[in-house]
Short mmCIF file of C-alpha atoms in Angstrom, two decimals:
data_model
loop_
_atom_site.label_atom_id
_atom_site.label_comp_id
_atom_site.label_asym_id
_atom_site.label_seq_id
_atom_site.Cartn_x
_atom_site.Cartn_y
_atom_site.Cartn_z
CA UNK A 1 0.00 0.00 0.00
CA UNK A 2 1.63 3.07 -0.94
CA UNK A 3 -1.18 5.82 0.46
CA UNK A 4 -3.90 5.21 2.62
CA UNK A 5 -6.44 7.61 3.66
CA UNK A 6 -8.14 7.53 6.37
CA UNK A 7 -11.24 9.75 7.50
CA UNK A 8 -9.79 12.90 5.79
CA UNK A 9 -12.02 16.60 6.65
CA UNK A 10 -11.56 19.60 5.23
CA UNK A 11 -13.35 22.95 5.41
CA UNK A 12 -12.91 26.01 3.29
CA UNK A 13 -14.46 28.81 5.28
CA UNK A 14 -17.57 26.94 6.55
CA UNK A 15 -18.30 25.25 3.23
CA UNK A 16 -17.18 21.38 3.84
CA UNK A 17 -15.21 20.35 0.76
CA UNK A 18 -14.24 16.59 1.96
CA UNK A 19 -16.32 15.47 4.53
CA UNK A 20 -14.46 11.57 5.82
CA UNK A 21 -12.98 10.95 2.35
CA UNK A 22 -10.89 7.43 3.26
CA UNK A 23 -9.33 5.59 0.90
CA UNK A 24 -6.26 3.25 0.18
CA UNK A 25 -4.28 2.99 -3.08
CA UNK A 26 -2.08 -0.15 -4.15
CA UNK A 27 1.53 0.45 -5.95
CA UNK A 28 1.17 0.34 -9.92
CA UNK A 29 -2.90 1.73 -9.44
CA UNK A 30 -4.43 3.64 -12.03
CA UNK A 31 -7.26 5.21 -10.34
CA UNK A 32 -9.87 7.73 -12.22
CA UNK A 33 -11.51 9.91 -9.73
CA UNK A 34 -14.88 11.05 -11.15
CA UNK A 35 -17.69 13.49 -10.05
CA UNK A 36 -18.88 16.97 -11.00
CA UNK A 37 -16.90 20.28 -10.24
CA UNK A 38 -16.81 20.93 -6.82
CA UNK A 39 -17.58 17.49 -5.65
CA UNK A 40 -14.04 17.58 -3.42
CA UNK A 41 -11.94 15.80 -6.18
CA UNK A 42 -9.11 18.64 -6.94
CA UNK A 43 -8.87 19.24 -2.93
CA UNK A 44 -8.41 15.82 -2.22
CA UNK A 45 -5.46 15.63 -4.56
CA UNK A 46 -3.74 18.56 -2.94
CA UNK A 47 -4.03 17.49 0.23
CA UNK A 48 -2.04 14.35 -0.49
CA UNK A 49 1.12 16.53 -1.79
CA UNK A 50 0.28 19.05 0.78
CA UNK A 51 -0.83 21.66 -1.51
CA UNK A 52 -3.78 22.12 0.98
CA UNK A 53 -3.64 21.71 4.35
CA UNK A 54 -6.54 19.50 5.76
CA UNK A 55 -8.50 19.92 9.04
CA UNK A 56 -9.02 15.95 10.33
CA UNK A 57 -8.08 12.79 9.10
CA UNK A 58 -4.77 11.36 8.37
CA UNK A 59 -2.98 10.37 5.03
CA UNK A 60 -0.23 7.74 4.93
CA UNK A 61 2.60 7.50 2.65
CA UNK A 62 4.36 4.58 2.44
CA UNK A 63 3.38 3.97 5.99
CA UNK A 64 4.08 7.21 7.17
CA UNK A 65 2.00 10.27 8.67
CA UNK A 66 2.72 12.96 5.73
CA UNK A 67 2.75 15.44 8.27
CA UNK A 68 5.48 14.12 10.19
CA UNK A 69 7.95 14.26 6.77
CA UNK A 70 9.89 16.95 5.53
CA UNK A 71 6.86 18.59 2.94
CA UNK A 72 9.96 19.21 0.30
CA UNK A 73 10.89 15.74 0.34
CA UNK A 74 7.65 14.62 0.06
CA UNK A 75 6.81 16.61 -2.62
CA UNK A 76 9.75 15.40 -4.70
CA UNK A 77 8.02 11.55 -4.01
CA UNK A 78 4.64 12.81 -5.34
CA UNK A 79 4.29 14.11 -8.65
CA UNK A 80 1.69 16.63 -9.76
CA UNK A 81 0.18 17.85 -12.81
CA UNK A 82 -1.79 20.73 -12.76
CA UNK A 83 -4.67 21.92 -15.33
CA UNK A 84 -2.96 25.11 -16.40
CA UNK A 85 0.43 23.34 -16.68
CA UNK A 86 2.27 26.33 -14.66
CA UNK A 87 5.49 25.22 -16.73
CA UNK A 88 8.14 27.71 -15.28
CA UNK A 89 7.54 30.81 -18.09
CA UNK A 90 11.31 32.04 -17.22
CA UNK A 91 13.09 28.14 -18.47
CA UNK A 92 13.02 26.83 -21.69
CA UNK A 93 11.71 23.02 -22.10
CA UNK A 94 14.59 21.45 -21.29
CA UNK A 95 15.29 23.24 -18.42
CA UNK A 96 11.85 22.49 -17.14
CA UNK A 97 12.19 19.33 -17.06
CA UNK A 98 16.39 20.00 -14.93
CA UNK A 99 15.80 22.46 -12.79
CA UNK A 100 14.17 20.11 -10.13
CA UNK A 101 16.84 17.53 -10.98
CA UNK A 102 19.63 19.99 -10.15
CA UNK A 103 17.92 21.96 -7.15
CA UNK A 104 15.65 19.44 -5.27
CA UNK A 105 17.32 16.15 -6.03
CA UNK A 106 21.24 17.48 -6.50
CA UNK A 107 21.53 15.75 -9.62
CA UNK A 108 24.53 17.16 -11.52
CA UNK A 109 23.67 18.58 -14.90
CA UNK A 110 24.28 15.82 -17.16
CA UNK A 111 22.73 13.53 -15.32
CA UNK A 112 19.32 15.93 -14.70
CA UNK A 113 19.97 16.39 -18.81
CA UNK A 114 19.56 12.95 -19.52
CA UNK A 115 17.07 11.97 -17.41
CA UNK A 116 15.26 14.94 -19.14
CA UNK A 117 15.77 13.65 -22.57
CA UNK A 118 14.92 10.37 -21.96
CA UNK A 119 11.31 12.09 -20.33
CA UNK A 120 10.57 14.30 -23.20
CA UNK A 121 11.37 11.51 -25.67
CA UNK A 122 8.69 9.54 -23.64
CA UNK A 123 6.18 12.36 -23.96
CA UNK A 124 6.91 12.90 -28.04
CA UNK A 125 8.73 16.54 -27.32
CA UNK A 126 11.91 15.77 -28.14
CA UNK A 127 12.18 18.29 -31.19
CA UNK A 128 11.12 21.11 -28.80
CA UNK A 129 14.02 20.86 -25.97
CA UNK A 130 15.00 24.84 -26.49
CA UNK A 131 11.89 26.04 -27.29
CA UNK A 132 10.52 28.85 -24.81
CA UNK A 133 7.39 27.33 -23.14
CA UNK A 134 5.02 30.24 -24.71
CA UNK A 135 5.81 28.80 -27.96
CA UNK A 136 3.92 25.69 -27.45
CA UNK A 137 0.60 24.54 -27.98
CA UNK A 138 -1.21 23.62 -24.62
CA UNK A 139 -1.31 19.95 -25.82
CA UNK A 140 2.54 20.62 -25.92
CA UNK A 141 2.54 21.95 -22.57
CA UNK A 142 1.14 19.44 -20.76
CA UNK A 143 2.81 16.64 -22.14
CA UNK A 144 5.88 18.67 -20.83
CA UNK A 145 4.45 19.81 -17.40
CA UNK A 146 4.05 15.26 -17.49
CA UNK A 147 7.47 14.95 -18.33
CA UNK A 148 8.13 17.32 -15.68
CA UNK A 149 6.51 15.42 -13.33
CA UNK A 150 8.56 12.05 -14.39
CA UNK A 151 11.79 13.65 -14.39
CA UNK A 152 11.51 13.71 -10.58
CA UNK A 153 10.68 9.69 -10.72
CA UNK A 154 8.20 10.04 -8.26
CA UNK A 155 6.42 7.32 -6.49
CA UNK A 156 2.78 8.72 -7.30
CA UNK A 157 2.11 11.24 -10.04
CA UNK A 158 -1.71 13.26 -8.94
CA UNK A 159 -3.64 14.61 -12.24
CA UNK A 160 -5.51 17.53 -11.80
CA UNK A 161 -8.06 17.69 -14.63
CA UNK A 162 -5.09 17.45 -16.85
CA UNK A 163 -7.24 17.91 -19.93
CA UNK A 164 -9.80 20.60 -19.10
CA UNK A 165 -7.84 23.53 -19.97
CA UNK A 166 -7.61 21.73 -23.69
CA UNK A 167 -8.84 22.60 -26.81
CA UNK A 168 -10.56 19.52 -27.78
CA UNK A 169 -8.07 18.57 -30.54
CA UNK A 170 -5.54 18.65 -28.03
CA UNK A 171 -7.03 16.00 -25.42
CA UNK A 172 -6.30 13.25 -27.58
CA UNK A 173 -2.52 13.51 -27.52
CA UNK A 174 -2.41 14.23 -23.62
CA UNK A 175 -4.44 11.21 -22.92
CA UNK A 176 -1.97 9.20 -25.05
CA UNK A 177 1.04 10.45 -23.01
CA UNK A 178 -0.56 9.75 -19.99
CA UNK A 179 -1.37 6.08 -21.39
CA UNK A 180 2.15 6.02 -22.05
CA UNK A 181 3.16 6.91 -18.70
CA UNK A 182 0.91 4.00 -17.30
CA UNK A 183 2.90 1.58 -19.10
CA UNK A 184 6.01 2.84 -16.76
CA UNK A 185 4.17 1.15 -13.89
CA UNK A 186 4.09 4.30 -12.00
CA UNK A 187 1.10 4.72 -9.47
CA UNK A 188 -1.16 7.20 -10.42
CA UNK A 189 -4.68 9.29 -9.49
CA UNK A 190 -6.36 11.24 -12.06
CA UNK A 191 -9.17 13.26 -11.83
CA UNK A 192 -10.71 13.93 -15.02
CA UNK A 193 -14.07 14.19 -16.82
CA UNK A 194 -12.98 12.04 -19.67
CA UNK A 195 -15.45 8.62 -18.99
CA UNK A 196 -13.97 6.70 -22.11
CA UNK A 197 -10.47 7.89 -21.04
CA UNK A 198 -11.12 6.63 -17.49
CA UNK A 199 -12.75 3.49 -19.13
CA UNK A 200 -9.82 2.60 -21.02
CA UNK A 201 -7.03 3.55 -18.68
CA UNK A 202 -8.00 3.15 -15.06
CA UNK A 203 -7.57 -0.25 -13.05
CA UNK A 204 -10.24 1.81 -10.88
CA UNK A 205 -12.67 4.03 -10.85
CA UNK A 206 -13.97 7.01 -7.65
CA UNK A 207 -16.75 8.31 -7.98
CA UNK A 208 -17.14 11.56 -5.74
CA UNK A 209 -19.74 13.81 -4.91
CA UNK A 210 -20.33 16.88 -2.72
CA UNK A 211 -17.17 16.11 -0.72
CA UNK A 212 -17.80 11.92 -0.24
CA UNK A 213 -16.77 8.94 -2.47
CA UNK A 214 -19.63 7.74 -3.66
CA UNK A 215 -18.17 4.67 -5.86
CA UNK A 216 -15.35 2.93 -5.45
CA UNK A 217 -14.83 0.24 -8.07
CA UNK A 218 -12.59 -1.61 -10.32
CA UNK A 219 -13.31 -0.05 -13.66
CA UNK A 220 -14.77 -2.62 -15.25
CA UNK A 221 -17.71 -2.96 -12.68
CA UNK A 222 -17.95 0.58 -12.41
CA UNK A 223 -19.17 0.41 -16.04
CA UNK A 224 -21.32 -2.27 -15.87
CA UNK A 225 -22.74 -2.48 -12.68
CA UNK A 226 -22.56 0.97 -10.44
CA UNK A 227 -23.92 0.50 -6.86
CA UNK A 228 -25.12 4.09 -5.95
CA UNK A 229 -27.77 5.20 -7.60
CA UNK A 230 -26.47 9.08 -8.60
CA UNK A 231 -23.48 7.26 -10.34
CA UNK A 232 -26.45 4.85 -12.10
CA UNK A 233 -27.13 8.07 -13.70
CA UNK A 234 -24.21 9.96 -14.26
CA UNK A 235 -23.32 6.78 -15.97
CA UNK A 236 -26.47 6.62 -18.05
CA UNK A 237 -26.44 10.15 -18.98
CA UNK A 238 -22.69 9.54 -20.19
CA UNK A 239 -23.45 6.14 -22.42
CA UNK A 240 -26.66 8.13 -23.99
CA UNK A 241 -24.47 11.08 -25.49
CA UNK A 242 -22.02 8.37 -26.03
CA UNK A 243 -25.18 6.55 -28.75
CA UNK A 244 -26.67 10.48 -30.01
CA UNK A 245 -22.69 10.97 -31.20
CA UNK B 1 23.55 91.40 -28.11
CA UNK B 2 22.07 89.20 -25.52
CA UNK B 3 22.16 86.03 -26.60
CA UNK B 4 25.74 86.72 -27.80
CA UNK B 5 26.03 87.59 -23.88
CA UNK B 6 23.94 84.81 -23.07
CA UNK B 7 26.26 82.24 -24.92
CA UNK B 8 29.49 83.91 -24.19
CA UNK B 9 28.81 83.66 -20.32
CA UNK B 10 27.98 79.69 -20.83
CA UNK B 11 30.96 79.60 -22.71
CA UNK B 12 33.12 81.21 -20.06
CA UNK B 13 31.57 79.12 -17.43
CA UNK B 14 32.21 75.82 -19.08
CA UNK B 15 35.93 76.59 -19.99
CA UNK B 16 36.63 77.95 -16.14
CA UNK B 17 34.82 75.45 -15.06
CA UNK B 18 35.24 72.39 -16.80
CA UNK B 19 37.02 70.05 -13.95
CA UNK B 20 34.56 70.68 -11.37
CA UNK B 21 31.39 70.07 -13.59
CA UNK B 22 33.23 66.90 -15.00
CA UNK B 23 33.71 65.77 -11.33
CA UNK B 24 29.96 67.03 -10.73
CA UNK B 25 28.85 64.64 -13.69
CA UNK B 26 30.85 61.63 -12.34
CA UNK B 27 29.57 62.28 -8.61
CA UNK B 28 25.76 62.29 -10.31
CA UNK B 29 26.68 59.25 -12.32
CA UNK B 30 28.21 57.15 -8.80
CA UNK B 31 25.17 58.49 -6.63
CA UNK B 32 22.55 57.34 -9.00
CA UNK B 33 24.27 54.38 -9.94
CA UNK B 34 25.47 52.92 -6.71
CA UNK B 35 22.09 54.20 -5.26
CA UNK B 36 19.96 52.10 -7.75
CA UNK B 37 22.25 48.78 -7.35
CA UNK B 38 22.39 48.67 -3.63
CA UNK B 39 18.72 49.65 -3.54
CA UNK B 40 18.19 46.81 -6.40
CA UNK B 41 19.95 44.39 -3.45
CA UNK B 42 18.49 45.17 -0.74
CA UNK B 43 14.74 45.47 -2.31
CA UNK B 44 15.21 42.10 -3.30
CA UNK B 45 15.19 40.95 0.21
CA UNK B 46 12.30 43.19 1.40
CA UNK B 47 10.00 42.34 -1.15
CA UNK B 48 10.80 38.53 -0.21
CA UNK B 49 10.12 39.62 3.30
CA UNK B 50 6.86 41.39 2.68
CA UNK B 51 5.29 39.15 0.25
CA UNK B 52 6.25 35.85 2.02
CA UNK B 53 2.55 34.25 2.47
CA UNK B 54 3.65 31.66 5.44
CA UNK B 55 5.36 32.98 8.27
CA UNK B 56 5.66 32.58 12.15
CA UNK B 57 6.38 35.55 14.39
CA UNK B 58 10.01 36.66 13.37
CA UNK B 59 8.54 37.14 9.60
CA UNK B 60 5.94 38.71 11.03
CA UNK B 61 7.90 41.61 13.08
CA UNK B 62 10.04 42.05 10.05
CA UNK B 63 6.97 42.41 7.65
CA UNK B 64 6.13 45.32 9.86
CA UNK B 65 9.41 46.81 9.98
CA UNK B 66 9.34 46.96 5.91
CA UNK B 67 6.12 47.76 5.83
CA UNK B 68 7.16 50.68 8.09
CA UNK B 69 10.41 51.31 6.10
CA UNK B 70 8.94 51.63 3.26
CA UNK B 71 5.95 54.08 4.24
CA UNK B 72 8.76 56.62 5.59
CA UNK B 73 10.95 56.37 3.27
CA UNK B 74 8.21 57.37 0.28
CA UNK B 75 6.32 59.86 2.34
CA UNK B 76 9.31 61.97 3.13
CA UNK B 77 11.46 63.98 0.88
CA UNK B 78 14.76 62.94 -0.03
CA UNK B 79 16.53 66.35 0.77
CA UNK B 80 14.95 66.02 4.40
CA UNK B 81 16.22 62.37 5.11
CA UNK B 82 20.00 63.78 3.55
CA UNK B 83 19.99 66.13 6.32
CA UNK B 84 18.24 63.86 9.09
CA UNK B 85 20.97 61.12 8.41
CA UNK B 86 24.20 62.95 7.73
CA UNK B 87 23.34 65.52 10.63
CA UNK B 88 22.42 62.81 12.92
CA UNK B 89 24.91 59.91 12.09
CA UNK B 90 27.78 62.74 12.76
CA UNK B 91 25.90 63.20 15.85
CA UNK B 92 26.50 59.74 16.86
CA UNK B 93 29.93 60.17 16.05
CA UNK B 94 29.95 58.67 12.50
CA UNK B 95 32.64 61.39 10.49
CA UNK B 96 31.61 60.80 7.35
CA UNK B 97 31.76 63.22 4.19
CA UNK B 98 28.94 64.47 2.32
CA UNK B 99 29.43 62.23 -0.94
CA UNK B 100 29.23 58.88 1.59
CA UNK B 101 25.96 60.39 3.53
CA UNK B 102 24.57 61.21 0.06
CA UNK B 103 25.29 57.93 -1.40
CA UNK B 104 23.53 56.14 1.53
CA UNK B 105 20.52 58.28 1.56
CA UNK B 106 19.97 57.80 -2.00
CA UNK B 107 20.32 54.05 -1.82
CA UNK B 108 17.88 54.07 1.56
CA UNK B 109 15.58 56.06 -0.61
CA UNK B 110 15.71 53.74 -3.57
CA UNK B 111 15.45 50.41 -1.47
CA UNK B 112 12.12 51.48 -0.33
CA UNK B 113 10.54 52.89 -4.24
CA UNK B 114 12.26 49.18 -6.03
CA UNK B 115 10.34 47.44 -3.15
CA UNK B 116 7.50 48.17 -3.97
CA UNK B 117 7.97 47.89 -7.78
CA UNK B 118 9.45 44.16 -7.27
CA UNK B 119 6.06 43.81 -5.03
CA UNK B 120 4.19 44.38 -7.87
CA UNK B 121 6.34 42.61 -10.27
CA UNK B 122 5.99 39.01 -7.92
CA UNK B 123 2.26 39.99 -7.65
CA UNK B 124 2.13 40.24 -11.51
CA UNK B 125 3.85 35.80 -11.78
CA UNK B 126 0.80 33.67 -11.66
CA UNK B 127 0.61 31.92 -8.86
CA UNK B 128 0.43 28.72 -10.51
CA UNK B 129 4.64 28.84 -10.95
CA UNK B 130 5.08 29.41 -7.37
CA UNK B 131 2.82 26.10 -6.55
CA UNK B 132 4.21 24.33 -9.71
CA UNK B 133 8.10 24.97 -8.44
CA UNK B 134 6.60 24.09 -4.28
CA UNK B 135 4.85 20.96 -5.60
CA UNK B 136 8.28 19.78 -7.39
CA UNK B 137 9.57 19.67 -3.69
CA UNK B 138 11.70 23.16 -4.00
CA UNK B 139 11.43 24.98 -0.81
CA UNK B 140 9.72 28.76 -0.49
CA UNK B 141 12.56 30.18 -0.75
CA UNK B 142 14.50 28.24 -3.90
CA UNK B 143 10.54 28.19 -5.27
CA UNK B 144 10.87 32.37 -5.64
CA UNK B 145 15.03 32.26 -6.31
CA UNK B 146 15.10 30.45 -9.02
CA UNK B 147 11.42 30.52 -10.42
CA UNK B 148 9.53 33.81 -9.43
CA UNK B 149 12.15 36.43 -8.98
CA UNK B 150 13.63 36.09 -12.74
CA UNK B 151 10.16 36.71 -14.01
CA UNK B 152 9.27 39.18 -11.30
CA UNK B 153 12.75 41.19 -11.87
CA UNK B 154 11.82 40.62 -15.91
CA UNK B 155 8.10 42.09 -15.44
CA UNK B 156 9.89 44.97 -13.41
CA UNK B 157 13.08 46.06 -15.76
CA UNK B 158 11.23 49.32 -16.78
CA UNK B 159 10.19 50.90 -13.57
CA UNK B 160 13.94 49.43 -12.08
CA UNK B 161 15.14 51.88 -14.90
CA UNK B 162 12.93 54.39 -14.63
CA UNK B 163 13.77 54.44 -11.16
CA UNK B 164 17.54 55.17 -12.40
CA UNK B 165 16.50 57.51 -14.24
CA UNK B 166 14.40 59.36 -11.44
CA UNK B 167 17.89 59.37 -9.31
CA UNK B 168 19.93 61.13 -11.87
CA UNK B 169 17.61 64.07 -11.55
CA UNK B 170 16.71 63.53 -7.75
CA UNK B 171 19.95 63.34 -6.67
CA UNK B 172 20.35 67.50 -7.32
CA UNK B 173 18.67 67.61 -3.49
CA UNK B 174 21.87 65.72 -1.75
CA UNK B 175 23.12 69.20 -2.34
CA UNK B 176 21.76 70.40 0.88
CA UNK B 177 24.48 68.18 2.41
CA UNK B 178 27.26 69.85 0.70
CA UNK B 179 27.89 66.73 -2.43
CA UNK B 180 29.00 68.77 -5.54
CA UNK B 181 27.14 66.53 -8.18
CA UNK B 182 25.83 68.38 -11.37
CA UNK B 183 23.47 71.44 -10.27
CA UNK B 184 25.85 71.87 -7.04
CA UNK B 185 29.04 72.31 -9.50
CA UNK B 186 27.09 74.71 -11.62
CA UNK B 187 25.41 76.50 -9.41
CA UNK B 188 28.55 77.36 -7.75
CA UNK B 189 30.32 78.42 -11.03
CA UNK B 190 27.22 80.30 -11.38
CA UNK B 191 26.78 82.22 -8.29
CA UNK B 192 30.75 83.77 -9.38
CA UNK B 193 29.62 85.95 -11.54
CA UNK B 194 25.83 86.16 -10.45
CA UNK B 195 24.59 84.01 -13.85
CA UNK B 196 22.00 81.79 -12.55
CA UNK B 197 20.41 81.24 -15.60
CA UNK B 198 23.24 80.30 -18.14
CA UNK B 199 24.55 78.38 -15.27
CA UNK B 200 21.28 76.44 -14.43
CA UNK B 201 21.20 75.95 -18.50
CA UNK B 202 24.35 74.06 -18.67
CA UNK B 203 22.94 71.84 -15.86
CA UNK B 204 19.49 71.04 -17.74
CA UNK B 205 21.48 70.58 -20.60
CA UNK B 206 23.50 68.09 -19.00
CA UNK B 207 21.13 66.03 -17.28
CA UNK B 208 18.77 65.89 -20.22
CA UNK B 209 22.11 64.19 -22.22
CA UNK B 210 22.22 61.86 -19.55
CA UNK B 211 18.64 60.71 -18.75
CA UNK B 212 18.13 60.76 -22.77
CA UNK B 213 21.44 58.02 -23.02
CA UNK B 214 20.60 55.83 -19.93
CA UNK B 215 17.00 55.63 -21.11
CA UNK B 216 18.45 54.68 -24.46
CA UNK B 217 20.78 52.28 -22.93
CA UNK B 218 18.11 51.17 -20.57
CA UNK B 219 15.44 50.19 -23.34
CA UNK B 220 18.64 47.85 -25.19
CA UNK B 221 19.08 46.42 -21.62
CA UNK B 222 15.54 45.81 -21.17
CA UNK B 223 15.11 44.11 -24.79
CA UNK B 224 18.02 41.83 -24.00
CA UNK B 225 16.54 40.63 -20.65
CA UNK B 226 13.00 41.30 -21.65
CA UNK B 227 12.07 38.78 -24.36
CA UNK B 228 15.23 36.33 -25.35
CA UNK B 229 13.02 34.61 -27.57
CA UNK B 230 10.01 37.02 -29.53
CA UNK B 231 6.96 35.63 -27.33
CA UNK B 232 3.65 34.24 -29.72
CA UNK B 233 0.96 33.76 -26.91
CA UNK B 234 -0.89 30.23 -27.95
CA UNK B 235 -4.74 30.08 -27.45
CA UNK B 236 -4.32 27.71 -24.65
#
């Protein structure tokens, strides 16, 4: 078990975002977290890396309480990818993909430039290594902000709604990537509204909504047979505009 | 006949006195220069200081001592902190000469104007780098060293320079100290032979030459740093 969740609270202002969220993830999961905006998903992934702070509950990380690590070191263990990419405007490609090599892990350069090479090849951006990051297409950018992320060889990699901020055109080549990246074996939690994605992809599926799971399910009976009834519809909603297309 | 008189006087001025207005020019050049760097420096670390979002009680102490710093220093007048510090530092027993009082008041004064504008330029980074370069595992402070503070600083180059600029002229008031920097030299050449106005000419004159080059120099700088690569914004 590489994370485990357990009871996990947290309140923005008064409005209760995750209300006992617990859950446990296996090494090598691929786990599609579901639900409609505002359902909790995006806080619950920053609250594993820290990115929020959370009110109750605890969340283990290879065994351990993440509050009693060092937050950088953690960090560097959990990869993130965000929606708007935030790729570093001030480094080119390349260097995107080094400068947490050289400053976080101590890599020396050519090592950090390897390992960066080797990422980018992964991701298909090999051609664009000194390219400025405003040059690129946002397709582009998030298959770098991924290679960002894998550059650090974490032991989780968290996707915020890496897709959202696409132009439609552009989700297809993101959701290859991250295919890709599955084939590494590298754990990883995506929240996304991409059902055929998660279909395909996912070893299981969370469905969460108004700050509880709702569903928690290997993919294939998530599909097929949903327990709870609001993911019975979600579901049948998503499979009817799935037959009118 | 008078503007024979007119130009004659400048003329006479110049040649008698050419060395101290030379030394007045490189005086004006030191002040503003030195005063913009070592403000540069030391604005770096208060706008770290004042825009740092998590801190415990030591941060928050010195967040109030920029916060004051900064308020005094841009509600006063320059010429009235010269005199405050040179007059009270000798006080204290610090025997220093005009040119080193001047050069520290215009660097106090400068620290406290680039604060703010490097304020504004870490406001203007999205936010998103800051959490990108924390969620990597760099710490707060590598996070705005090596991630926010080049863009900030790039964001900022024009009011930095503009700021230079600013210093070259403002600088005139450290005469109430005694420094002999541009209008000081002329004025004094002036007051000889009671020509204020062909005196105070060749000073205009000469700062105009040297605002008009550093803000020529200043707008190659700022392409250089500015935009390496010509930017084409994407529709994502």
């Amino acid at each position: 078990m590489i994370l485990e969740i357990k009871n996990l609270k947290k309140k923005f202002d008064n409005q209760e975002v995750l209300k006992d969220v617990s859950l446990t993830v296996d090494k090598g999961e691929v786990i599609c977290v579901l639900g409609s905006s505002g359902s909790g998903k995006s806080t619950l992934l920053r609250c594993i890396n820290l990115l929020n702070n959370y009110d109750d509950g605890e969340i283990l990380f290879n065994g351990e309480n993440i509050l009693d690590e060092n937050v950088n070191e953690l960090r560097s263990k959990i990869g993130m990818v965000f929606q708007s990419f935030n790729l570093f405007n001030n480094l080119n490609v390349l260097k995107n993909c080094m400068v947490g090599q050289t400053k976080v892990l101590k890599k020396t350069k050519e090592e950090a430039k390897a390992k960066a090479l080797e990422t980018l090849e992964l991701v298909g951006m090999s051609d664009f290594i000194n390219k400025n990051v405003k040059q690129l297409s946002g397709g582009q950018k998030q298959r770098v902000a991924i290679a960002r992320s894998l550059c650090m060889e974490p032991d989780i990699i968290l996707f915020d709604e890496p897709t959202s901020a696409l132009d439609p055109e552009m989700v297809g080549e993101v959701l290859n990537v991250i295919k890709k990246v599955k084939d590494t074996g590298v754990t990883m939690i995506i929240v996304t509204h991409e059902m055929q994605f998660a279909k395909e992809v996912s070893s299981r599926v969370l469905f969460m909504n108004d700050g509880v799971i709702l569903e928690d399910s290997p993919t294939k009976e998530f599909f097929t047979n949903p327990k709870n009834d609001r993911t019975k519809e979600v579901l049948k909603r998503y499979l009817d505009n799935k037959v009118n297309d | 006949m008078i503007l024979t008189g007119f130009f004659g006087w400048i003329g006479r001025i110049i040649s008698e006195y050419s060395r101290q207005i030379l030394l007045g020019i490189g005086r004006t050049l030191l002040l503003s220069l030195v005063g913009t760097v070592v403000g540069f420096i030391i604005a770096c670390l208060f706008s770290y200081i004042k825009t740092k979002k998590e801190t415990g009680i030591v941060g928050k102490i010195l967040k109030g001592f920029v916060n004051g710093y900064v308020t005094i220093i841009r509600g006063t007048p320059m010429m009235v902190q010269a005199l405050i510090f040179y007059y009270s530092f000798k006080m204290l027993g610090v025997n220093w000469d005009p040119l080193t009082a001047g050069l520290f008041t215009v660097s106090v004064n400068t620290t406290a104007y680039l604060t703010e504008v490097l304020r504004g330029g870490i406001e203007s980074v999205d936010e998103g780098q800051y959490e990108a370069a924390r969620s990597i595992g760099m710490s707060g402070f590598k996070s705005m060293l090596f991630i926010v503070y080049p863009q900030a600083i790039k964001n900022s180059m024009a009011s930095i320079g503009n700021e230079f600029i600013v210093n070259i002229k403002d600088t005139s008031v450290l005469n109430v100290i005694g420094v002999i920097e541009v209008y000081n030299a002329c004025l004094m050449a002036g007051n000889k032979y009671y020509k204020v106005v062909e005196a105070m000419c060749i000073a205009a004159v000469i700062y105009l030459i040297m605002t008009l080059t550093s803000s020529y120099l200043l707008k190659k700088l700022e392409l250089r740093i500015g935009s390496p690569v010509k930017e084409i914004t994407s529709s994502n």
